[in-house]
Short mmCIF file of C-alpha atoms in Angstrom, two decimals:
data_model
loop_
_atom_site.label_atom_id
_atom_site.label_comp_id
_atom_site.label_asym_id
_atom_site.label_seq_id
_atom_site.Cartn_x
_atom_site.Cartn_y
_atom_site.Cartn_z
CA MET A 18 63.08 155.72 86.71
CA ALA A 19 65.79 157.43 84.71
CA PHE A 20 66.66 154.10 83.06
CA LYS A 21 63.00 153.62 82.06
CA LYS A 22 62.73 157.12 80.62
CA ARG A 23 65.91 156.54 78.60
CA ARG A 24 64.48 153.26 77.31
CA ILE A 25 61.18 154.97 76.29
CA PHE A 26 63.16 157.74 74.63
CA ASP A 27 65.16 155.22 72.65
CA LEU A 28 61.96 153.42 71.67
CA ARG A 29 60.32 156.65 70.48
CA HIS A 30 63.40 157.59 68.53
CA VAL A 31 63.42 154.22 66.77
CA GLN A 32 59.67 154.43 66.10
CA ALA A 33 60.07 157.93 64.65
CA GLN A 34 62.77 156.70 62.29
CA GLN A 35 60.63 153.75 61.25
CA MET A 36 57.58 156.03 60.62
CA ALA A 37 59.70 158.42 58.53
CA THR A 38 61.01 155.51 56.50
CA THR A 39 57.47 154.16 56.02
CA ALA A 40 56.10 157.60 54.93
CA SER A 41 58.88 158.04 52.45
CA HIS A 42 58.18 154.61 51.07
CA ARG A 43 54.46 155.37 50.69
CA ARG A 44 55.16 158.64 48.82
CA SER A 45 57.44 156.90 46.40
CA HIS A 46 55.06 153.92 45.96
CA PRO A 47 51.42 155.16 46.19
CA THR A 48 48.81 152.38 46.48
CA HIS A 49 45.03 152.27 46.44
CA ASN A 50 42.73 150.36 48.76
CA HIS A 51 45.72 149.50 50.95
CA SER A 52 43.53 148.68 53.92
CA HIS A 53 41.80 145.97 52.00
CA ASN A 54 45.02 144.30 50.57
CA PRO A 55 46.84 141.67 52.62
CA ILE A 56 50.50 142.23 53.61
CA GLN A 57 52.79 140.98 50.84
CA PRO A 58 55.57 138.46 51.75
CA GLN A 59 58.20 140.83 50.33
CA HIS A 60 57.02 143.56 52.66
CA ARG A 61 57.13 141.20 55.65
CA PHE A 62 60.70 140.14 54.83
CA ARG A 63 61.62 143.80 54.41
CA GLN A 64 60.24 144.56 57.86
CA ILE A 65 62.22 141.69 59.38
CA GLY A 66 65.35 142.91 57.61
CA GLU A 67 64.85 146.43 58.85
CA TRP A 68 64.26 145.17 62.37
CA PHE A 69 67.43 143.04 62.26
CA THR A 70 69.49 145.87 60.74
CA GLU A 71 68.31 148.31 63.37
CA ASN A 72 69.15 145.93 66.23
CA MET A 73 72.55 145.15 64.77
CA ARG A 74 73.23 148.87 64.45
CA ASN A 75 72.34 149.37 68.09
CA TYR A 76 74.49 146.38 69.04
CA CYS A 77 77.52 147.75 67.15
CA GLN A 78 77.11 151.12 68.87
CA THR A 79 76.94 149.66 72.39
CA THR A 80 79.12 146.51 72.29
CA SER A 81 82.61 146.42 73.74
CA LEU A 82 84.01 144.33 70.85
CA HIS A 83 86.94 146.07 69.19
CA GLY A 84 86.15 148.00 66.00
CA PHE A 85 82.39 147.30 65.83
CA SER A 86 81.38 150.86 66.85
CA TYR A 87 83.25 152.37 63.88
CA ILE A 88 81.07 150.47 61.41
CA THR A 89 77.91 152.45 62.27
CA ARG A 90 79.32 155.82 63.36
CA GLN A 91 77.85 158.75 61.43
CA ASP A 92 80.64 161.21 62.23
CA ILE A 93 83.15 159.44 59.99
CA SER A 94 83.18 159.00 56.23
CA ARG A 95 81.68 156.09 54.34
CA ASN A 96 85.12 154.87 53.26
CA GLU A 97 86.27 154.73 56.88
CA ARG A 98 83.24 152.65 57.81
CA TRP A 99 84.01 150.22 54.99
CA PHE A 100 87.62 150.05 56.17
CA TRP A 101 86.57 149.14 59.70
CA LEU A 102 84.11 146.58 58.35
CA VAL A 103 86.98 144.82 56.53
CA VAL A 104 89.14 144.97 59.67
CA VAL A 105 86.38 143.43 61.80
CA ILE A 106 85.75 140.66 59.25
CA LEU A 107 89.48 139.84 59.12
CA ALA A 108 89.62 139.79 62.93
CA ILE A 109 86.68 137.36 63.07
CA ILE A 110 88.30 135.05 60.48
CA THR A 111 91.66 135.18 62.27
CA SER A 112 90.02 134.35 65.61
CA ILE A 113 88.19 131.37 64.15
CA VAL A 114 91.35 130.05 62.46
CA LEU A 115 93.42 130.33 65.65
CA VAL A 116 90.73 128.63 67.74
CA VAL A 117 90.53 125.77 65.23
CA VAL A 118 94.33 125.41 65.17
CA SER A 119 94.46 125.36 68.97
CA TRP A 120 91.77 122.69 69.07
CA TYR A 121 93.61 120.63 66.43
CA TRP A 122 96.84 120.77 68.42
CA SER A 123 95.04 119.63 71.56
CA GLN A 124 93.65 116.65 69.65
CA GLU A 125 97.00 115.79 68.09
CA THR A 126 98.74 115.88 71.48
CA PRO A 127 96.08 114.90 74.02
CA THR A 128 98.60 114.16 76.79
CA VAL A 129 101.78 115.81 78.00
CA THR A 130 104.51 114.68 80.41
CA VAL A 131 106.18 117.33 82.57
CA ILE A 132 108.59 117.39 85.50
CA GLU A 133 106.46 117.73 88.61
CA SER A 134 109.28 117.73 91.14
CA SER A 135 113.02 117.23 91.31
CA HIS A 136 112.80 116.61 95.08
CA PHE A 137 110.56 113.57 95.21
CA PRO A 138 111.54 111.33 98.19
CA THR A 139 113.13 108.05 97.12
CA TRP A 140 111.38 106.14 99.90
CA ASN A 141 108.19 106.54 97.86
CA ILE A 142 109.79 104.56 95.00
CA PRO A 143 110.23 100.77 95.29
CA PHE A 144 113.75 99.42 95.32
CA PRO A 145 114.62 97.81 91.98
CA ALA A 146 114.86 94.10 91.40
CA VAL A 147 118.47 92.90 91.34
CA THR A 148 119.02 89.83 89.16
CA ILE A 149 122.45 88.18 89.30
CA CYS A 150 123.50 85.73 86.57
CA ASN A 151 126.75 83.78 86.77
CA PHE A 152 128.99 83.73 83.72
CA ASN A 153 129.21 80.00 84.30
CA LYS A 154 125.96 78.30 83.31
CA ILE A 155 126.98 74.73 84.15
CA SER A 156 128.36 73.57 87.47
CA LYS A 157 131.37 71.33 86.93
CA THR A 158 130.63 69.36 90.09
CA LYS A 159 127.07 68.66 89.00
CA ALA A 160 128.12 67.86 85.44
CA LEU A 161 130.70 65.26 86.54
CA SER A 162 128.18 63.72 88.92
CA LEU A 163 125.59 63.40 86.15
CA LEU A 164 128.19 61.94 83.78
CA ASP A 165 128.61 59.04 86.20
CA GLN A 166 124.88 58.59 86.79
CA MET A 167 123.40 58.96 83.31
CA GLN A 168 123.05 56.07 80.92
CA VAL A 169 123.62 56.17 77.17
CA PRO A 170 121.89 54.06 74.51
CA VAL A 171 123.73 51.21 72.90
CA GLY A 172 126.14 52.32 70.20
CA ILE A 173 126.47 55.92 71.45
CA ASN A 174 129.75 57.22 72.87
CA ARG A 175 129.61 58.74 76.35
CA SER A 176 131.39 61.82 75.01
CA GLU A 177 128.02 62.83 73.57
CA LEU A 178 127.00 63.64 77.15
CA HIS A 179 129.42 66.59 77.15
CA ASN A 180 127.84 67.92 73.98
CA LEU A 181 124.39 67.44 75.50
CA PHE A 182 125.39 69.45 78.55
CA ASN A 183 126.71 72.26 76.36
CA LEU A 184 123.36 72.26 74.58
CA THR A 185 121.80 73.79 77.69
CA LEU A 186 123.78 76.96 76.96
CA MET A 187 121.47 77.59 73.97
CA PRO A 188 124.02 79.13 71.59
CA VAL A 189 122.66 81.99 69.50
CA ASP A 190 124.43 81.45 66.18
CA THR A 191 125.45 77.78 66.07
CA MET A 192 122.93 75.37 64.61
CA ILE A 193 123.05 71.67 65.54
CA SER A 194 122.62 68.82 63.11
CA ASN A 195 119.40 66.86 63.27
CA ASP A 196 121.33 63.61 63.76
CA SER A 197 122.93 64.99 66.92
CA LEU A 198 119.58 66.20 68.19
CA GLN A 199 118.12 62.73 67.68
CA ILE A 200 120.97 61.27 69.76
CA TYR A 201 120.46 63.82 72.55
CA ASP A 202 116.74 63.10 72.58
CA ARG A 203 117.36 59.36 72.97
CA ILE A 204 119.76 60.01 75.87
CA LEU A 205 117.24 62.21 77.70
CA SER A 206 114.41 59.76 77.12
CA LEU A 207 116.50 56.89 78.46
CA ASN A 208 117.24 58.85 81.65
CA ASN A 209 113.67 60.16 82.00
CA LEU A 210 114.81 63.77 81.64
CA THR A 211 113.81 66.82 79.64
CA LEU A 212 116.07 69.60 78.44
CA ASN A 213 114.53 71.97 81.01
CA LYS A 214 115.09 69.54 83.90
CA LEU A 215 118.66 68.95 82.76
CA THR A 216 119.30 72.70 82.73
CA GLN A 217 117.98 73.03 86.27
CA GLN A 218 120.14 70.18 87.52
CA LEU A 219 123.30 71.57 85.93
CA SER A 220 122.90 75.23 86.97
CA PRO A 221 124.89 76.52 89.97
CA ASP A 222 122.91 77.05 93.15
CA CYS A 223 122.09 80.55 94.36
CA ILE A 224 123.13 79.77 97.93
CA GLU A 225 126.57 78.70 96.73
CA MET A 226 127.02 81.76 94.50
CA ILE A 227 125.77 84.29 97.08
CA SER A 228 127.70 83.74 100.28
CA ASN A 229 126.58 86.57 102.56
CA CYS A 230 123.85 89.23 102.37
CA ILE A 231 123.30 92.52 104.15
CA TRP A 232 120.02 94.34 103.61
CA LYS A 233 119.65 97.85 105.04
CA GLY A 234 122.63 97.30 107.32
CA ILE A 235 121.36 94.02 108.82
CA ASN A 236 122.85 90.56 108.13
CA THR A 237 120.08 88.57 106.47
CA ARG A 238 119.70 85.02 105.23
CA CYS A 239 120.35 85.04 101.51
CA ASP A 240 117.72 82.37 100.80
CA SER A 241 115.08 84.72 102.25
CA LEU A 242 116.15 87.51 99.87
CA PHE A 243 117.08 85.73 96.65
CA GLN A 244 115.07 83.26 94.62
CA ARG A 245 115.98 81.24 91.57
CA ILE A 246 114.24 82.10 88.30
CA ASP A 247 114.47 81.10 84.65
CA THR A 248 115.62 83.83 82.30
CA MET A 249 116.98 84.04 78.79
CA GLU A 250 120.42 83.97 80.42
CA GLY A 251 119.59 80.65 82.03
CA GLN A 252 119.13 80.09 85.74
CA CYS A 253 119.68 83.32 87.70
CA CYS A 254 119.21 84.56 91.25
CA THR A 255 116.97 87.58 91.79
CA PHE A 256 116.19 89.89 94.68
CA ASN A 257 112.97 91.89 95.10
CA TYR A 258 111.35 90.34 92.01
CA PHE A 259 107.53 90.18 92.06
CA GLY A 260 106.78 89.83 88.36
CA GLY A 261 106.05 86.10 88.33
CA ILE A 262 102.73 84.45 89.10
CA SER A 263 104.42 82.52 91.93
CA ASN A 264 107.78 82.63 93.71
CA ASN A 265 110.47 80.00 94.19
CA PHE A 266 111.32 80.60 97.83
CA PRO A 267 111.54 77.60 100.16
CA GLU A 268 108.22 76.81 101.80
CA LYS A 269 109.65 77.11 105.32
CA ILE A 270 110.43 80.82 104.81
CA ALA A 271 107.69 81.74 102.33
CA TYR A 272 105.77 83.53 105.07
CA GLN A 273 108.69 85.96 105.51
CA VAL A 274 108.51 87.16 101.91
CA PRO A 275 106.71 90.52 101.65
CA LYS A 276 103.71 90.97 99.40
CA ARG A 277 105.08 94.13 97.82
CA PRO A 278 108.53 95.25 96.69
CA TYR A 279 111.04 96.42 99.27
CA ARG A 280 111.68 100.12 99.91
CA VAL A 281 114.52 101.98 101.58
CA THR A 282 114.36 105.10 103.72
CA GLY A 283 117.89 106.34 103.15
CA CYS A 284 120.72 106.63 100.67
CA GLY A 285 124.25 105.28 100.55
CA TYR A 286 125.46 101.69 100.48
CA PRO A 287 124.78 100.99 104.21
CA THR A 288 121.05 101.45 103.52
CA GLY A 289 120.89 99.25 100.41
CA LEU A 290 121.85 95.72 99.41
CA SER A 291 125.35 94.33 99.95
CA VAL A 292 126.22 90.79 98.88
CA LEU A 293 129.39 88.75 98.79
CA LEU A 294 129.45 86.78 95.55
CA ASN A 295 131.41 83.60 94.94
CA PRO A 296 132.08 83.01 91.23
CA MET A 297 133.24 79.45 92.03
CA ILE A 298 136.11 79.56 89.56
CA SER A 299 137.02 75.93 90.10
CA ASP A 300 133.43 74.96 89.24
CA TYR A 301 133.43 76.51 85.75
CA TYR A 302 132.29 74.15 83.02
CA GLY A 303 130.37 76.10 80.33
CA THR A 304 130.32 79.85 79.70
CA PHE A 305 130.12 82.46 76.93
CA PHE A 306 132.56 84.82 78.68
CA SER A 307 136.33 84.68 78.92
CA GLY A 308 136.45 85.96 82.50
CA PHE A 309 135.04 85.06 85.90
CA GLY A 310 132.20 87.02 87.39
CA PHE A 311 128.53 87.89 87.18
CA ARG A 312 126.15 89.83 85.03
CA LEU A 313 123.95 92.21 87.03
CA LEU A 314 120.46 93.19 85.80
CA LEU A 315 118.61 96.10 87.43
CA HIS A 316 114.92 96.41 86.54
CA ASP A 317 111.49 97.17 87.89
CA ALA A 318 110.25 94.66 90.44
CA TYR A 319 107.33 93.67 88.15
CA ASN A 320 109.27 93.51 84.87
CA PHE A 321 110.79 90.36 83.45
CA PRO A 322 114.61 90.60 83.40
CA ASP A 323 115.72 90.83 79.77
CA GLU A 324 117.85 93.00 77.51
CA ASN A 325 115.86 96.11 78.49
CA SER A 326 117.27 95.99 82.02
CA GLU A 327 120.14 98.14 83.24
CA THR A 328 123.12 95.81 82.85
CA LYS A 329 126.39 95.82 84.77
CA VAL A 330 129.29 93.37 84.88
CA VAL A 331 131.19 92.57 88.09
CA THR A 332 134.36 90.49 88.04
CA THR A 333 136.46 88.65 90.61
CA THR A 334 138.56 90.35 93.31
CA ARG A 335 136.61 93.57 92.85
CA GLU A 336 134.36 95.68 95.04
CA SER A 337 131.59 97.34 93.02
CA PHE A 338 129.36 100.20 94.05
CA VAL A 339 126.22 100.52 91.91
CA ARG A 340 124.50 103.87 92.53
CA ILE A 341 120.90 104.15 91.40
CA ASN A 342 119.16 107.41 90.51
CA PRO A 343 115.47 106.46 90.28
CA GLU A 344 112.91 108.34 88.23
CA SER A 345 109.18 107.95 88.71
CA THR A 346 106.34 108.74 86.30
CA TYR A 347 102.68 108.77 87.27
CA ALA A 348 99.43 109.66 85.50
CA THR A 349 96.58 111.76 86.85
CA ASN A 350 92.99 110.59 87.22
CA ASP A 351 92.08 112.65 84.15
CA ILE A 352 94.39 110.37 82.12
CA ARG A 353 92.72 107.26 83.54
CA ARG A 354 89.30 108.59 82.48
CA MET A 355 90.47 109.35 78.94
CA ASP A 356 89.67 107.07 76.05
CA LEU A 357 92.42 104.55 75.34
CA SER A 358 92.80 105.74 71.74
CA LEU A 359 93.62 109.24 72.99
CA ARG A 360 95.99 108.59 75.89
CA ASN A 361 97.89 105.71 74.16
CA CYS A 362 99.10 104.14 77.38
CA LEU A 363 98.00 101.41 79.77
CA PHE A 364 97.96 101.06 83.53
CA GLY A 365 99.35 97.93 85.13
CA SER A 366 95.94 96.44 85.90
CA GLU A 367 94.25 97.16 82.58
CA MET A 368 95.57 94.14 80.65
CA ALA A 369 96.17 90.58 81.85
CA MET A 370 99.48 88.88 81.10
CA HIS A 371 99.92 85.15 80.46
CA GLY A 372 102.68 84.37 82.92
CA LEU A 373 103.41 87.72 84.54
CA ARG A 374 101.60 89.48 87.32
CA ARG A 375 101.27 93.01 85.95
CA TYR A 376 101.15 94.71 82.58
CA SER A 377 104.07 96.79 81.40
CA PHE A 378 105.43 97.62 77.98
CA ILE A 379 108.49 95.45 78.62
CA ASN A 380 106.36 92.49 79.77
CA CYS A 381 104.03 92.90 76.81
CA MET A 382 106.92 92.92 74.34
CA PHE A 383 108.40 89.84 76.02
CA GLU A 384 105.14 87.91 75.77
CA CYS A 385 104.74 89.08 72.17
CA ARG A 386 108.12 87.56 71.33
CA VAL A 387 107.12 84.40 73.15
CA ARG A 388 103.94 84.16 71.05
CA MET A 389 106.00 84.60 67.91
CA THR A 390 108.25 81.77 69.10
CA VAL A 391 105.22 79.55 69.71
CA ASP A 392 103.93 80.31 66.22
CA LEU A 393 107.34 79.55 64.76
CA CYS A 394 108.24 76.43 66.76
CA GLY A 395 104.88 75.14 67.97
CA CYS A 396 106.07 75.01 71.57
CA LEU A 397 106.84 77.25 74.52
CA PRO A 398 110.46 78.11 75.43
CA PRO A 399 111.54 76.40 78.68
CA TYR A 400 112.38 79.71 80.42
CA VAL A 401 108.77 80.95 80.18
CA TYR A 402 106.00 80.29 82.69
CA ASN A 403 103.61 77.59 81.49
CA ASN A 404 100.17 76.95 82.97
CA GLY A 405 100.02 73.57 81.27
CA SER A 406 98.21 74.71 78.15
CA TYR A 407 101.33 74.75 75.96
CA LYS A 408 103.86 72.14 74.98
CA VAL A 409 107.35 72.86 76.28
CA CYS A 410 110.09 72.83 73.66
CA GLY A 411 112.39 69.83 73.83
CA VAL A 412 115.68 68.85 72.28
CA LEU A 413 114.25 68.35 68.80
CA GLN A 414 113.09 71.99 68.70
CA THR A 415 116.48 73.33 69.79
CA ASN A 416 117.39 74.82 66.38
CA CYS A 417 114.05 76.61 66.25
CA ILE A 418 114.58 77.99 69.77
CA ILE A 419 118.07 79.17 68.82
CA HIS A 420 116.66 80.90 65.75
CA SER A 421 113.82 82.49 67.74
CA LYS A 422 116.26 83.97 70.29
CA ARG A 423 117.18 86.50 67.62
CA LEU A 424 113.69 87.95 68.01
CA PHE A 425 114.59 88.93 71.56
CA SER A 426 117.70 90.82 70.45
CA HIS A 427 115.79 93.11 68.04
CA ALA A 428 114.40 96.40 69.30
CA LEU A 429 111.15 95.73 67.44
CA ALA A 430 110.39 92.05 67.28
CA ASN A 431 107.96 92.27 64.37
CA LEU A 432 109.77 94.99 62.42
CA ASN A 433 113.06 93.74 61.02
CA PHE A 434 113.17 96.51 58.44
CA SER A 435 115.11 99.67 57.68
CA LEU A 436 114.74 102.76 59.86
CA SER A 437 112.78 104.62 57.18
CA ILE A 438 110.08 101.92 57.17
CA VAL A 439 109.97 101.77 60.97
CA ARG A 440 109.42 105.55 61.18
CA GLU A 441 106.37 105.27 58.92
CA THR A 442 104.74 102.68 61.19
CA ASP A 443 101.65 104.14 62.87
CA SER A 444 100.85 101.40 65.39
CA PHE A 445 102.93 100.31 68.35
CA PRO A 446 104.90 97.06 67.92
CA CYS A 447 102.93 93.97 68.88
CA GLY A 448 100.06 96.22 69.94
CA CYS A 449 101.92 96.99 73.18
CA LEU A 450 101.20 100.46 74.53
CA PRO A 451 103.62 102.37 76.77
CA ASP A 452 103.17 102.50 80.53
CA CYS A 453 101.06 105.26 82.05
CA GLN A 454 102.97 104.78 85.30
CA SER A 455 106.50 103.45 85.59
CA ASN A 456 109.74 103.57 87.52
CA HIS A 457 113.06 103.92 85.74
CA TYR A 458 116.35 103.11 87.43
CA VAL A 459 119.36 104.91 86.00
CA SER A 460 122.54 103.44 87.44
CA GLU A 461 126.24 104.20 87.66
CA SER A 462 128.93 101.86 88.88
CA THR A 463 132.34 102.32 90.44
CA THR A 464 134.74 99.41 90.79
CA GLY A 465 137.94 99.01 92.78
CA ARG A 466 140.23 96.22 93.84
CA LEU A 467 138.86 94.27 96.77
CA ASP A 468 141.03 94.68 99.87
CA MET A 469 141.33 91.24 101.44
CA SER A 470 142.48 92.70 104.76
CA TYR A 471 138.97 94.13 105.05
CA PHE A 472 137.78 90.63 105.95
CA ALA A 473 140.46 89.87 108.50
CA ASN A 474 138.37 90.80 111.53
CA ARG A 475 134.97 90.16 109.95
CA PRO A 476 133.91 86.53 110.43
CA THR A 477 130.76 87.25 108.44
CA PHE A 478 132.86 87.56 105.27
CA ASN A 479 135.31 84.72 105.73
CA ASN A 480 137.19 82.95 102.93
CA ALA A 481 136.84 85.91 100.61
CA THR A 482 139.55 84.86 98.11
CA ASP A 483 138.45 85.56 94.51
CA ARG A 484 135.15 86.88 95.82
CA ILE A 485 133.18 89.91 94.66
CA LEU A 486 131.69 92.45 97.04
CA LEU A 487 128.68 94.18 95.50
CA HIS A 488 126.74 97.18 96.85
CA VAL A 489 123.48 98.35 95.27
CA PHE A 490 121.89 101.47 96.74
CA PHE A 491 120.09 104.75 96.05
CA SER A 492 122.55 107.58 95.57
CA ASP A 493 120.31 110.38 96.87
CA LEU A 494 117.34 110.97 99.13
CA MET A 495 115.57 112.89 96.38
CA SER A 496 114.64 111.92 92.84
CA THR A 497 112.85 113.28 89.80
CA ARG A 498 109.14 112.72 89.41
CA TYR A 499 107.25 113.19 86.15
CA ARG A 500 103.53 113.77 85.74
CA THR A 501 101.51 112.69 82.72
CA ASP A 502 98.43 114.87 82.36
CA ILE A 503 95.96 115.86 79.69
CA PHE A 504 97.11 118.66 77.41
CA GLN A 505 93.90 120.66 77.84
CA ASN A 506 90.96 120.15 80.16
CA TRP A 507 87.77 122.17 79.90
CA LEU A 508 89.15 124.96 82.07
CA SER A 509 92.44 125.33 80.18
CA ALA A 510 90.59 125.08 76.85
CA LEU A 511 88.23 127.87 77.97
CA ALA A 512 91.19 129.98 79.01
CA SER A 513 93.02 129.29 75.73
CA PHE A 514 90.08 130.03 73.47
CA GLY A 515 89.01 133.03 75.56
CA GLY A 516 92.54 134.42 75.49
CA LEU A 517 92.71 134.20 71.70
CA LEU A 518 89.29 135.77 71.18
CA GLY A 519 89.94 138.45 73.81
CA LEU A 520 93.35 139.32 72.35
CA ILE A 521 92.04 139.85 68.81
CA MET A 522 88.45 141.01 69.28
CA GLY A 523 88.01 141.81 72.97
CA PHE A 524 85.51 138.96 73.17
CA SER A 525 84.08 137.78 76.50
CA ILE A 526 81.09 135.88 77.82
CA VAL A 527 79.31 139.18 78.49
CA THR A 528 79.68 140.28 74.87
CA ALA A 529 78.22 136.98 73.74
CA PHE A 530 75.27 137.57 76.04
CA GLU A 531 74.92 141.11 74.63
CA PHE A 532 74.50 139.69 71.12
CA ILE A 533 71.79 137.30 72.32
CA TYR A 534 70.18 140.12 74.27
CA PHE A 535 69.84 142.43 71.28
CA LEU A 536 68.24 139.69 69.16
CA THR A 537 65.87 138.24 71.78
CA PHE A 538 65.38 140.01 75.10
CA ARG A 539 65.50 143.62 73.87
CA PRO A 540 62.61 143.25 71.37
CA VAL A 541 60.56 141.71 74.16
CA PHE A 542 61.37 144.57 76.52
CA ASN A 543 60.53 147.10 73.77
CA TYR A 544 57.18 145.42 73.24
CA ILE A 545 56.44 145.53 76.98
CA ASN A 546 57.41 149.20 77.19
CA ARG A 547 55.18 150.00 74.19
CA GLU A 548 52.19 148.49 75.97
#
């Protein structure tokens, strides 16, 4: 009842002011026959202006926004009111500018990657793929056997067979004369061979290179762990690799191969992979290295092994411990729902690869380089998966393949320019977007001389002369996990904008409703109370 009386009092006070204003106006502008003249448009607009001014005055006197009450106070001077009007206008402009800048920043950086945990269990991260490539690319035993079996065309010296075998090494810088390539092509055609088949027949076998295997402390058949794959390094043996469309395990043990990458539940070399490697020094025939040993590539289980992999070198009569500190990055569901142009990353299942099972930035860049090679040479390199739709490069395209291998050594395959030009490039190379989710394997290695007495009472590791003992394992039970999330969702944007407006003007949702109330609901309530 008291609230209603106060409302009626306010209404009467406003009506009295309006009547006094109207009487003053009539005395200063006397008219005749006013009851018979229609209301002029100027007078109607004046009434609307007076109504709006009066409501705004009441709003300024009652609102909680900073500084608004000083604009209409009658107990301060006119100059002070003008001062506070300027302050309020500047505050409104500043608030708008800061809100616009905050919105612009959120659009410029729609996603952000932060450390979610430094104690993420390593058993939730797949074990990396371990690819082992022998320095020796050609088995001497197999080469001598083929020298006796292969035929040569009439008029061609059998010494050309040695040069043909060395051709499988695919040198990077040395070009071969076309006459020699014609001779090699005639030799292969006569023996019903291709350059790819010859490479496979000359490469050392994985079972001979990898003598014994221990996985998670249990002696395991090496042929059930390692498979043979084609890489840019030639024929290599890989463990825990699931990037290819199919695998190369023997059919009799294919059922033992898991469908997903291996994981470990502990740390230290007894819980990882230990292999005894045989460099087969007496079997060396063709190599790019001056020593005896292996090149070790550590990479994600779904990534093709190339120059982007963590690379280590292990040499004879050494025991090497390779400690891995994995790092995992994942993206939230808000990132998956974002538009591709905003998040600028792809999930593994969002783009199909030609010869690889899952999308990744590394796989995309590899296939991009392969497409550039196809455009340059008109054929597919022999170390790439082929579904039968492409012609495989032969001997006659060897120079083109050697030239195209330089594309794989550049950081950006399609940008062989200066750094200043690369920095001004807006798009990603080859249209390949980064991974939304990925696993990175940072590794450290420690090498010592292999103690041969260690094998004295261990029949599992017999005949270990000139061998290499390799251990690959996680160094800790915990790892670092990163989270990719949106920079601002609707809740954080509301908090950001509300914080800026509240800091400068004391703005809130209630004050916004007050403004709407004074322009809409209050006139209605005044009209009801008048009735």
